[in-house]
Coordinates of C-alpha atoms and ligand atoms in Angstrom, one line a residue:
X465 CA 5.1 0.2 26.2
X466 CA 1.7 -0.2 27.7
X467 CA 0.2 2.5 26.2
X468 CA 0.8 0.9 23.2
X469 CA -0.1 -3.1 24.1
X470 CA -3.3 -1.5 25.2
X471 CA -3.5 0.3 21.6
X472 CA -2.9 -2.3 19.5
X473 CA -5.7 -2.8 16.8
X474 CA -5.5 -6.2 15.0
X475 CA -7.3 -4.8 11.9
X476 CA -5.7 -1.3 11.8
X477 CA -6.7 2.2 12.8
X478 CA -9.7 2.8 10.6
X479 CA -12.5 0.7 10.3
X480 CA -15.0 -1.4 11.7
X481 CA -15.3 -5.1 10.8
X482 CA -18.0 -4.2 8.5
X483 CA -21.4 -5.6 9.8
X484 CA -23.2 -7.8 8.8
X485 CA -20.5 -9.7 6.9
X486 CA -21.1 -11.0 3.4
X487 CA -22.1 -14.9 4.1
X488 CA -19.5 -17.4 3.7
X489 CA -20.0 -19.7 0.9
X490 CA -21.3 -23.3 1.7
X491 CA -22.0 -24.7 -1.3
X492 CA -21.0 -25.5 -5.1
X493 CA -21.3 -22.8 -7.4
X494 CA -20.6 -22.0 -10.7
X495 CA -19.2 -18.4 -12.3
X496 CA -17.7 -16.2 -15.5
X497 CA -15.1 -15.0 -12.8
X498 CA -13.5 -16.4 -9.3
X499 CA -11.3 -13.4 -7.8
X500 CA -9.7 -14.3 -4.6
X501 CA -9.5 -11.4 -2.0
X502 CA -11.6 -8.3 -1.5
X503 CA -8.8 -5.9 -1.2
X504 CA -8.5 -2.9 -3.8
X505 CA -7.7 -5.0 -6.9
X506 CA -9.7 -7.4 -6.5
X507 CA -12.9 -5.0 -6.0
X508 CA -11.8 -2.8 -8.6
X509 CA -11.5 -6.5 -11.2
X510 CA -14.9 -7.1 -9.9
X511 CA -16.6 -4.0 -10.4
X512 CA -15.0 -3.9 -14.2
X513 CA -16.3 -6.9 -14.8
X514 CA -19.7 -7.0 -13.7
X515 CA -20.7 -3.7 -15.3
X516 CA -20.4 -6.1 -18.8
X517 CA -23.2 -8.6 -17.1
X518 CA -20.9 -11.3 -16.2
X519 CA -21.3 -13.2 -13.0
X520 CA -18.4 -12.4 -10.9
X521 CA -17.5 -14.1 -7.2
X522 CA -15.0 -12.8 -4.8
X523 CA -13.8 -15.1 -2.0
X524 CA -12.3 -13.0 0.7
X525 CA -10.6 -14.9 3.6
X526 CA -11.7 -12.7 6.2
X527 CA -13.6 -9.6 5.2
X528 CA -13.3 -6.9 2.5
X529 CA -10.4 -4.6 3.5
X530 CA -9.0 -6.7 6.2
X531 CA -5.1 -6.9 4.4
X532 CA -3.4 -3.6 3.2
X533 CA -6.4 -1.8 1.5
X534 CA -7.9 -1.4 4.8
X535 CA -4.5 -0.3 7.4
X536 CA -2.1 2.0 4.6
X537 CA -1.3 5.3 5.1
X538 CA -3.6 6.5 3.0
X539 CA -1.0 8.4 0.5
X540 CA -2.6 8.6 -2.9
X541 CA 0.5 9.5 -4.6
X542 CA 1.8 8.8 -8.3
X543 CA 5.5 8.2 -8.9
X544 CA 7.3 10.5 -6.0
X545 CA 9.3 8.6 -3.6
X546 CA 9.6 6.0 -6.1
X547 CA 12.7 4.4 -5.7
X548 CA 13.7 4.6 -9.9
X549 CA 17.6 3.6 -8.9
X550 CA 16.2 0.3 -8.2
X551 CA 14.2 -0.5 -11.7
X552 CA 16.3 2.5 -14.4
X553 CA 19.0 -0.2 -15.0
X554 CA 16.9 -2.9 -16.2
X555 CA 14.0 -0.9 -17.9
X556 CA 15.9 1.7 -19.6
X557 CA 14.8 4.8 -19.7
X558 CA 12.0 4.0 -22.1
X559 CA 10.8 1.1 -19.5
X560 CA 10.8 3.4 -16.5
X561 CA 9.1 6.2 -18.3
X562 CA 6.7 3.7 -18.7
X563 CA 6.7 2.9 -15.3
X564 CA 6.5 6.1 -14.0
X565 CA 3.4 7.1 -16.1
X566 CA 1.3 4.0 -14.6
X567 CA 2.0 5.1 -11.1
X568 CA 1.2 8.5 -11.8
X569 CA -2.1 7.2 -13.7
X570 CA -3.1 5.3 -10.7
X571 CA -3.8 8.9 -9.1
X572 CA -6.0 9.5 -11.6
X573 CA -8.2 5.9 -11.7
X574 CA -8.2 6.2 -7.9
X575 CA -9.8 10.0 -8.2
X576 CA -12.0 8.5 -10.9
X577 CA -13.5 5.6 -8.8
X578 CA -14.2 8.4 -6.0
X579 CA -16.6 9.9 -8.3
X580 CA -18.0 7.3 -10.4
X581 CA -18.8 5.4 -7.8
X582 CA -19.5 8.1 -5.2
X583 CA -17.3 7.3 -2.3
X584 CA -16.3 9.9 -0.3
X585 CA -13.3 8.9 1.8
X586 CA -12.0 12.5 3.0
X587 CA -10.1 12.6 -0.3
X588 CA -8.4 15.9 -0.1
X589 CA -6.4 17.0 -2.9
X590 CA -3.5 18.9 -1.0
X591 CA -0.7 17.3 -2.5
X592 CA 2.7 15.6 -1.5
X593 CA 6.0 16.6 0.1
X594 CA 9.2 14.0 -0.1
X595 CA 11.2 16.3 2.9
X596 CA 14.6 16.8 4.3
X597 CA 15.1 16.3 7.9
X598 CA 18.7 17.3 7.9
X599 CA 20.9 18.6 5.4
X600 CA 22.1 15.8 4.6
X601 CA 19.3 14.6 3.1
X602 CA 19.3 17.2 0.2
X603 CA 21.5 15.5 -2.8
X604 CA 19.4 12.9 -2.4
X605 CA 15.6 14.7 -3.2
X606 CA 17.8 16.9 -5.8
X607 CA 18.8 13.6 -7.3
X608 CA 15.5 12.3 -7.4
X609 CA 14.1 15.4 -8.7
X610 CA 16.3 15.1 -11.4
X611 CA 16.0 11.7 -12.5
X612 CA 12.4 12.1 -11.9
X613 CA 11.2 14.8 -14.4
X614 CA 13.5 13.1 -17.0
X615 CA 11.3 10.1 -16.4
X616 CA 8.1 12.2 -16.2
X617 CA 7.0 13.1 -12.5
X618 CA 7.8 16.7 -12.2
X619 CA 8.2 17.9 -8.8
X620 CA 8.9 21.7 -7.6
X621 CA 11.9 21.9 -4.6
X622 CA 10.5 24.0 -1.7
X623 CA 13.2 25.7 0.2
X624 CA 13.3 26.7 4.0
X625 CA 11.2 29.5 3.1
X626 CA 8.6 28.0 1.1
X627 CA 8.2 25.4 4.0
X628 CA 7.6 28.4 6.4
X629 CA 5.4 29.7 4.5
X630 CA 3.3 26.6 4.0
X631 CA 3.2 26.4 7.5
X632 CA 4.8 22.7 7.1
X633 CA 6.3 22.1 10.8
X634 CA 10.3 23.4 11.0
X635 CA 11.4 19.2 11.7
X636 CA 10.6 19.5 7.5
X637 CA 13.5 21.6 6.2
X638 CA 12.9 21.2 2.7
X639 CA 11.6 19.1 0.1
X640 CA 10.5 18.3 -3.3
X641 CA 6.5 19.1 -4.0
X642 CA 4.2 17.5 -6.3
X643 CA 0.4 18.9 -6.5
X644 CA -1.2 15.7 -7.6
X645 CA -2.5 13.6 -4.9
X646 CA -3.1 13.8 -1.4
X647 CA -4.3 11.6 1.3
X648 CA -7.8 9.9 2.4
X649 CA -9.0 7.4 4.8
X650 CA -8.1 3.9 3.3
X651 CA -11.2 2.3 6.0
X652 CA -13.6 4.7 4.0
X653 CA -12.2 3.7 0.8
X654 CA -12.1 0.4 0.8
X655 CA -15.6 0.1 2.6
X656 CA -17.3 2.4 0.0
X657 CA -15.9 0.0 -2.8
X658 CA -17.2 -3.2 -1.2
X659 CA -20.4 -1.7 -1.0
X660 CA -20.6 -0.8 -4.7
X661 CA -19.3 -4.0 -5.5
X662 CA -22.3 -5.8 -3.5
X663 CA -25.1 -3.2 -4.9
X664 CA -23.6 -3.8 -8.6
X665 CA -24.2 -7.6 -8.0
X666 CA -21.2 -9.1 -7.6
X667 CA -21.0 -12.3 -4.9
X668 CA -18.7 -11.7 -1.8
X669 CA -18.4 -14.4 0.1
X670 CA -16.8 -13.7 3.3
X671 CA -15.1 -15.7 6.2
X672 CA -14.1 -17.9 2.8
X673 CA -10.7 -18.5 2.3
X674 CA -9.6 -20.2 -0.8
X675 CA -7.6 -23.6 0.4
X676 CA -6.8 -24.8 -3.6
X677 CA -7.6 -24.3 -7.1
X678 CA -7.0 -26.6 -10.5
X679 CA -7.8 -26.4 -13.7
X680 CA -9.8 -28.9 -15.7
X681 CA -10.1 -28.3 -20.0
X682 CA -10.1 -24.8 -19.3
X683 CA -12.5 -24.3 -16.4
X684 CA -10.6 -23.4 -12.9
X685 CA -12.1 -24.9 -9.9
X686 CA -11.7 -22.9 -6.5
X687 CA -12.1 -24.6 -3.4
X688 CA -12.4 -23.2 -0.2
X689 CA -13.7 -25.0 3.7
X690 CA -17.3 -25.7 2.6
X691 CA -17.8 -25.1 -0.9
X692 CA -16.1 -24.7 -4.0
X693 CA -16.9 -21.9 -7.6
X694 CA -15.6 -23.3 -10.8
X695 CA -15.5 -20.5 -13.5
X696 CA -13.6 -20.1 -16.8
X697 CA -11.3 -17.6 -15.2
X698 CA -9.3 -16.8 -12.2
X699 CA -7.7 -13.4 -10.6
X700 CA -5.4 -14.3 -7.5
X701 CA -5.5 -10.9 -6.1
X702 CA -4.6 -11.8 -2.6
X703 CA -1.3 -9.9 -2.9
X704 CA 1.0 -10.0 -0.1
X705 CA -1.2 -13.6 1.4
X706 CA 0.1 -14.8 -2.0
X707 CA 3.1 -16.9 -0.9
X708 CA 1.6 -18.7 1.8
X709 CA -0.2 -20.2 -0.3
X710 CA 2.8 -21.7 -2.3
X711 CA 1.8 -18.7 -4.9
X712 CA 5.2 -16.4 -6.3
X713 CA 7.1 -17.3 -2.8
X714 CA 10.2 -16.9 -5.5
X715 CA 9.2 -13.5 -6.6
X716 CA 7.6 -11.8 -4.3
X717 CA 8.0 -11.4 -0.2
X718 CA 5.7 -9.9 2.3
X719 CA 6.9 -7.3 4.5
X720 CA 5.4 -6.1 7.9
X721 CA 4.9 -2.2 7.7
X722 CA 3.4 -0.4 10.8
X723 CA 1.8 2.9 11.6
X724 CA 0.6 4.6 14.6
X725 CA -2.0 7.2 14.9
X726 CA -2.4 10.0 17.3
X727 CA -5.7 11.1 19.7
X728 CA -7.1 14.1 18.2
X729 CA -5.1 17.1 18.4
X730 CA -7.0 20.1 20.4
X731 CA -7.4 23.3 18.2
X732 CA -4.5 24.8 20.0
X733 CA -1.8 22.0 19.4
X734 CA -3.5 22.5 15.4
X735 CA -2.8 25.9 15.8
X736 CA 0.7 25.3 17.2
X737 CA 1.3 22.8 14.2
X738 CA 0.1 25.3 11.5
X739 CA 0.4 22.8 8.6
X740 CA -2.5 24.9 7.4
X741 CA -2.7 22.7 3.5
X742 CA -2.0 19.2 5.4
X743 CA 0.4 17.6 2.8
X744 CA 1.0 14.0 3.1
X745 CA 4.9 14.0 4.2
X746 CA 7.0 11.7 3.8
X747 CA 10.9 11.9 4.6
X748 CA 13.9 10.9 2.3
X749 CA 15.4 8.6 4.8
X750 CA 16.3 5.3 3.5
X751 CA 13.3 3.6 4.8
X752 CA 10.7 6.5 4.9
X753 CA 9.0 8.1 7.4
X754 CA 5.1 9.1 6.2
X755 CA 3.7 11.8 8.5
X756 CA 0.1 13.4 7.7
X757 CA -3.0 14.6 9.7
X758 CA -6.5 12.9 9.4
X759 CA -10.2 14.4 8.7
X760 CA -10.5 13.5 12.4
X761 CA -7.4 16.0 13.3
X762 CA -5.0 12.9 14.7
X763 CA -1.6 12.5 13.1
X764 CA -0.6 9.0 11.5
X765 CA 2.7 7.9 11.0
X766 CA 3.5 5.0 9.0
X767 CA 6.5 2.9 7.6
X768 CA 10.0 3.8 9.3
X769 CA 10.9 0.0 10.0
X770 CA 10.3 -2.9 7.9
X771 CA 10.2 -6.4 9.0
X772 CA 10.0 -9.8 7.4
X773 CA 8.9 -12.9 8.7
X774 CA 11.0 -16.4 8.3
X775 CA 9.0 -18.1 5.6
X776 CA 7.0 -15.3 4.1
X777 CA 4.6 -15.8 6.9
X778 CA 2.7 -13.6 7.3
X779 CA 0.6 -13.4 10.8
X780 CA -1.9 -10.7 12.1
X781 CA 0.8 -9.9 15.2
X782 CA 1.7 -6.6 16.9
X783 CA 5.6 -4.9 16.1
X784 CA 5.9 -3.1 19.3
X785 CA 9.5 -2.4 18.5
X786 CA 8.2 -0.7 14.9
X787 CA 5.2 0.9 17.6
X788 CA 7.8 2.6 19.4
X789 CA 10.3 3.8 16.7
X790 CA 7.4 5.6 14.9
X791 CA 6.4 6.9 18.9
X792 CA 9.9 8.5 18.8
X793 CA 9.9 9.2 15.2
X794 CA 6.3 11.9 16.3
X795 CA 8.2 12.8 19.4
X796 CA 11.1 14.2 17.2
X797 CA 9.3 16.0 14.3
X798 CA 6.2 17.0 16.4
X799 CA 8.2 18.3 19.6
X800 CA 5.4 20.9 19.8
X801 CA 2.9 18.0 20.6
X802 CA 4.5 17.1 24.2
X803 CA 3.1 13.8 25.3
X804 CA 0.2 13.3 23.1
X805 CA -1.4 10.1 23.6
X806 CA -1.6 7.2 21.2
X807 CA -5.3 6.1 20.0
X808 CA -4.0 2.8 18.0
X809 CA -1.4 1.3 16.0
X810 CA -1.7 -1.3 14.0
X811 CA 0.6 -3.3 11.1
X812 CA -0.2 -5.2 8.1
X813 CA 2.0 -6.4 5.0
X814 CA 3.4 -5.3 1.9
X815 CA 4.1 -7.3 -1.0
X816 CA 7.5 -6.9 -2.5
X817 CA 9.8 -7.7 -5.6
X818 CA 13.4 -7.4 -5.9
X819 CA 12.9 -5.1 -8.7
X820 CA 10.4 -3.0 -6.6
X821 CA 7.7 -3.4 -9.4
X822 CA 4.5 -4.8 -9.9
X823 CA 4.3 -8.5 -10.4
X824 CA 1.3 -9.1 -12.7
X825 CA 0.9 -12.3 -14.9
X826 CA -1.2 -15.1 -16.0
X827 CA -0.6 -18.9 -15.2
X828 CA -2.0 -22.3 -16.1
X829 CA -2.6 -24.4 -19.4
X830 CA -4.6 -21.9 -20.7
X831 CA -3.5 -18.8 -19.6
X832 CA -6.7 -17.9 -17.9
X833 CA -5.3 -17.7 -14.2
X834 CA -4.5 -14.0 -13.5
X835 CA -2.2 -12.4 -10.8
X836 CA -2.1 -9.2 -9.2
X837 CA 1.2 -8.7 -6.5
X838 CA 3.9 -5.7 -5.8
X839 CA 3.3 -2.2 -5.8
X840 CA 5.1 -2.4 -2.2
X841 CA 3.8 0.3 -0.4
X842 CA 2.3 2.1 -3.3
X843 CA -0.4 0.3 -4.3
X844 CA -3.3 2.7 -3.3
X845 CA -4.0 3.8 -6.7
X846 CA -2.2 1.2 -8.5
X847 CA -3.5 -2.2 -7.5
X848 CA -6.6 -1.0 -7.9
X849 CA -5.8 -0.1 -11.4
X850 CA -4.4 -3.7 -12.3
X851 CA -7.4 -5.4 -11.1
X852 CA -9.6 -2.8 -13.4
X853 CA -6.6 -4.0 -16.6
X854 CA -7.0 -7.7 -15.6
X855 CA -10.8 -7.6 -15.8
X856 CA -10.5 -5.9 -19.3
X857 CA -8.0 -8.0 -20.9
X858 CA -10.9 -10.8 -19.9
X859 CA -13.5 -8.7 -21.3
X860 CA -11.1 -8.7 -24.9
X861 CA -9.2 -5.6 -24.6
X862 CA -5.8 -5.1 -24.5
X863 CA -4.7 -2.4 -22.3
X864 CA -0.7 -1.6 -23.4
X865 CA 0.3 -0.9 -20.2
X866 CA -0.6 -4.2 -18.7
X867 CA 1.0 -6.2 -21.6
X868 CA 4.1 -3.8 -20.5
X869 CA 4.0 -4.9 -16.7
X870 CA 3.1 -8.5 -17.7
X871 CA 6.4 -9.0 -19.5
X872 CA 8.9 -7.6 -16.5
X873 CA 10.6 -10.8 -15.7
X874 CA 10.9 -10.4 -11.9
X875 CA 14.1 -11.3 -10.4
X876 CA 14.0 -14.6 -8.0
X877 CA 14.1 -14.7 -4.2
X878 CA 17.1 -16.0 -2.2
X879 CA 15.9 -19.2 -1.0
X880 CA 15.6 -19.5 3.0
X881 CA 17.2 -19.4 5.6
X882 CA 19.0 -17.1 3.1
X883 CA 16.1 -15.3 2.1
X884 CA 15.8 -14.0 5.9
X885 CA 19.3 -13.0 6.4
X886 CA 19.5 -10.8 3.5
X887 CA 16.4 -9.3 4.0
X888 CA 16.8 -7.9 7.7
X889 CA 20.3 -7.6 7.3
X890 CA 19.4 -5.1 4.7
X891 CA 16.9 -3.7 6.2
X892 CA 18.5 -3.4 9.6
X893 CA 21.3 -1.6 7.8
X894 CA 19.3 1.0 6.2
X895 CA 17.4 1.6 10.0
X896 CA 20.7 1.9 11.2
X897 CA 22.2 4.8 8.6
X898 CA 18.6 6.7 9.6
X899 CA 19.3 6.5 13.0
X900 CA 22.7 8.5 12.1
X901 CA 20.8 11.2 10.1
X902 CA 18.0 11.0 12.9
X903 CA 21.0 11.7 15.7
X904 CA 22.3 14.7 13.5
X905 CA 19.4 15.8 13.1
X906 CA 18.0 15.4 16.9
X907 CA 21.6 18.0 17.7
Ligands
LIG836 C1 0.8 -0.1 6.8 C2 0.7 0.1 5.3 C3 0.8 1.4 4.8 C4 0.7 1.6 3.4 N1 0.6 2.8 2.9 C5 0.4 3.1 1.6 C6 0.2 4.4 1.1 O1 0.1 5.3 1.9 N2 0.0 4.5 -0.2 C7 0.0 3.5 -1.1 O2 -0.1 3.7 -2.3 N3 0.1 2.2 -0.6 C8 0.3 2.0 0.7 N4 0.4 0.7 1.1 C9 0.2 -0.4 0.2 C10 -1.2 -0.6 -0.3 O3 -2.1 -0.6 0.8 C11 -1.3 -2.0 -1.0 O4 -0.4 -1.9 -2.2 C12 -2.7 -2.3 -1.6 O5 -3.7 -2.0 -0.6 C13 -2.8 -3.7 -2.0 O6 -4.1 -4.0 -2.4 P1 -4.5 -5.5 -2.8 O7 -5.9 -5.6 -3.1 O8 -3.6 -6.0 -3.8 O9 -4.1 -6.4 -1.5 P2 -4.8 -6.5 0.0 O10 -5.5 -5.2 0.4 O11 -3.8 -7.0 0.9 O12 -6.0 -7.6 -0.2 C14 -5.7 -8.9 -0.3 C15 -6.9 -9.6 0.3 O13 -6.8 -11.1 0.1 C16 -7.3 -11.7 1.2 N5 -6.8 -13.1 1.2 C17 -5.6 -13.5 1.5 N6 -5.5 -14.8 1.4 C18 -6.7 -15.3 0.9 C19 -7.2 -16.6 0.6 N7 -6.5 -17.7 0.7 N8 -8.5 -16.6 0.2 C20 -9.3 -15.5 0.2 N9 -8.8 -14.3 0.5 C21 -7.5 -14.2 0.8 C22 -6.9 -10.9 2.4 O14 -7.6 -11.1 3.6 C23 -7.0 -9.5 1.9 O15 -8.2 -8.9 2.2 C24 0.5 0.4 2.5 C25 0.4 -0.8 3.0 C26 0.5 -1.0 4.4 C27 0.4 -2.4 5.0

């Protein structure tokens, strides 16, 4: 427990405040675009939008990458590990095809922005592995196999074998593989997209956190502590922040999610861990575990618990308790790895929809108020992508997938203390029928 007090990182595990910080904005401004937050979607809007000459302002309440661009996992994945159960009934099949082909194409913008924007951000393509950690566990990935190449994500089941052979450690008994994907350094990401965003022109204003907005004949006006940018249109891209602000608190809730990363491993525990393609894993456990090395040869593990906070609060605190279960979670898969020290953990939040899909929309008079929420812990390729739709439908074209997303009608949230109850109660639930496969598994 004091190893990890004394490892706690209040911005996460990969970056650097970036330095010097954008300036905050002091002043009244005008601009085509005002995009609040500088995480993935709202970069990705910005960059969009100022490549067609418009003047484009991001406020960011802290700095670029500070919420969950900059402290994921770092899983760029497409529709595997999707959980379709929780959307097939109300889509149809026809709707979740349609789902499942815009997270899969979020693989493929993500890639995209690597190149065009040259960003290296130890991308490597090696694929992902959904994997049984007990028997148990294998109707469930053969269902989701199933279900999923009806609905377009074809994965390949790799037995005991083909684990061995992959050199996947033995905790992994099986699993179902895609090749698309693979996992990168979010801090990397992130950074290299708020630098493209400033060299392309677009305004960040850091340290700036928008307080209000309104909307007067059409023009929005965004005030924040000591200034304020009135411009024709708005993108709310601040995601899980959102309902603090008074913003889709009936749609959407923020929940904690934690990782912890390893020291580097020495060449021999490497060698002891084989794992020679380095996969991102992740586990078919009702909450998942994600387990996957770094360029810098530590081991990350992410996600396990879930927490949320009364209110949909959503403060920059440490979750020891998740700290520790994903400490026990490396002890049981990596047993080879005997008392490996910890070199940070960190959490941050998710935003999240009953329906588990994006929550993507305009408000206002006149329509011209954009928002960009969901994608609960998948949003590495995706939000990224809806920011790049929002800043062309304001440009004047019509991207079908967003008008598909834009008419989900997402379900309402209990109201509190309700909301609270039902959450946790759920989500202690689901911790607790993992801790049974967990004890199976640990005999
Ligand atoms: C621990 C963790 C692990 C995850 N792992 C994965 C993964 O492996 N793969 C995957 O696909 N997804 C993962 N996710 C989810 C993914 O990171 C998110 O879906 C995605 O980054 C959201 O991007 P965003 O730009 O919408 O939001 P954010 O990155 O949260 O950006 C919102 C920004 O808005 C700013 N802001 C908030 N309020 C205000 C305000 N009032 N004024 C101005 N600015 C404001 C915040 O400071 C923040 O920088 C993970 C998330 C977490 C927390």
């Amino acid at each position: 427990m004091i190893e990890l007090k004394q490892k706690y990182t209040s911005i996460g595990g990969w970056e650097e405040e970036p330095k010097p910080l954008q300036s905050a904005l002091n002043k009244d401004i005008n601009a085509d675009v005002v995009i609040i937050g500088g995480g993935l979607a709202g970069l990705c809007a910005s960059l969009e939008l100022v490549k067609s000459g418009l003047k484009v302002v991001v406020l960011e309440k802290e700095f670029s990458g500070f919420g969950a661009s900059g402290r994921n996992a770092g899983y760029l994945g497409g529709a595997l590990g999707l959980k379709y159960d929780l959307f097939l009934k109300k889509t149809g099949t026809e709707g979740a095809k349609n789902v499942v082909d815009f997270y899969e194409k979020g693989v493929d913008f993500a890639e995209n922005i690597f190149k065009e924007y040259t960003i290296d951000c130890d991308y490597i393509q090696s694929g992902l592995i959904r994997a049984a950690i007990h028997e148990s566990q294998e109707k469930s990935i053969r269902n989701d196999m199933k279900l999923g190449a009806e609905l377009g994500c074809e994965t390949e089941f790799l037995d005991h074998n083909e684990m061995r052979a992959r050199g996947i450690p033995p905790a992994f008994l099986f699993g179902s593989y895609i090749s698309r994907g693979g996992t990168l350094n979010p801090g990397k990401y992130i950074q290299g997209l708020r630098r493209a965003a400033i060299q392309a022109g677009v305004e960040l204003y850091e340290n700036t956190p928008m307080v209000s907005f309104h909307e007067v004949d059409g023009t929005v006006k965004v005030k924040s502590p000591n200034g304020s940018v009135s411009a024709a249109n708005l993108i709310l891209a601040n995601n899980a922040y959102m309902p603090q602000l008074g913003l889709l608190q009936d749609r959407t809730v923020p929940l904690r999610v934690s990782a912890i990363e390893t020291m580097p491993l020495s060449p021999t525990q490497l060698n002891a861990l084989g794992w020679y393609n380095r996969e991102g894993i992740t586990t078919a456990h009702h909450i998942m575990e994600s387990h996957r090395l770094t360029a810098r040869n530590t081991l990350v593990c992410t996600t396990k618990k879930l927490h949320y906070v009364y209110g949909s609060k959503t403060p920059n605190e440490p979750d020891f308790g998740q700290y520790r279960a994903l400490k026990i979670a490396i002890q049981d898969r990596f047993p080879m790895l005997k008392d490996i020290s910890i070199k940070s953990c960190w959490s941050g939040y998710i935003s999240y929809a009953n329906d588990a899909l994006p929550v993507v929309g305009t408000m206002g008079r006149h329509k011209n108020i954009y928002y960009a929420a969901g994608c609960a812990g998948h949003g590495l390729g995706t939000q990224g992508m809806i920011g790049n739709f929002i800043a062309k439908k304001i440009l004047g074209y019509e991207e079908s997938m967003l008008t598909f997303l834009m008419a989900n009608k997402t379900p309402r949230t209990l109201p509190e203390p309700l909301r609270w109850c039902v959450l946790n109660g759920a989500l202690f639930a689901a911790s607790r029928l993992d801790e049974q496969v967990n004890r199976k598994a640990r005999t």
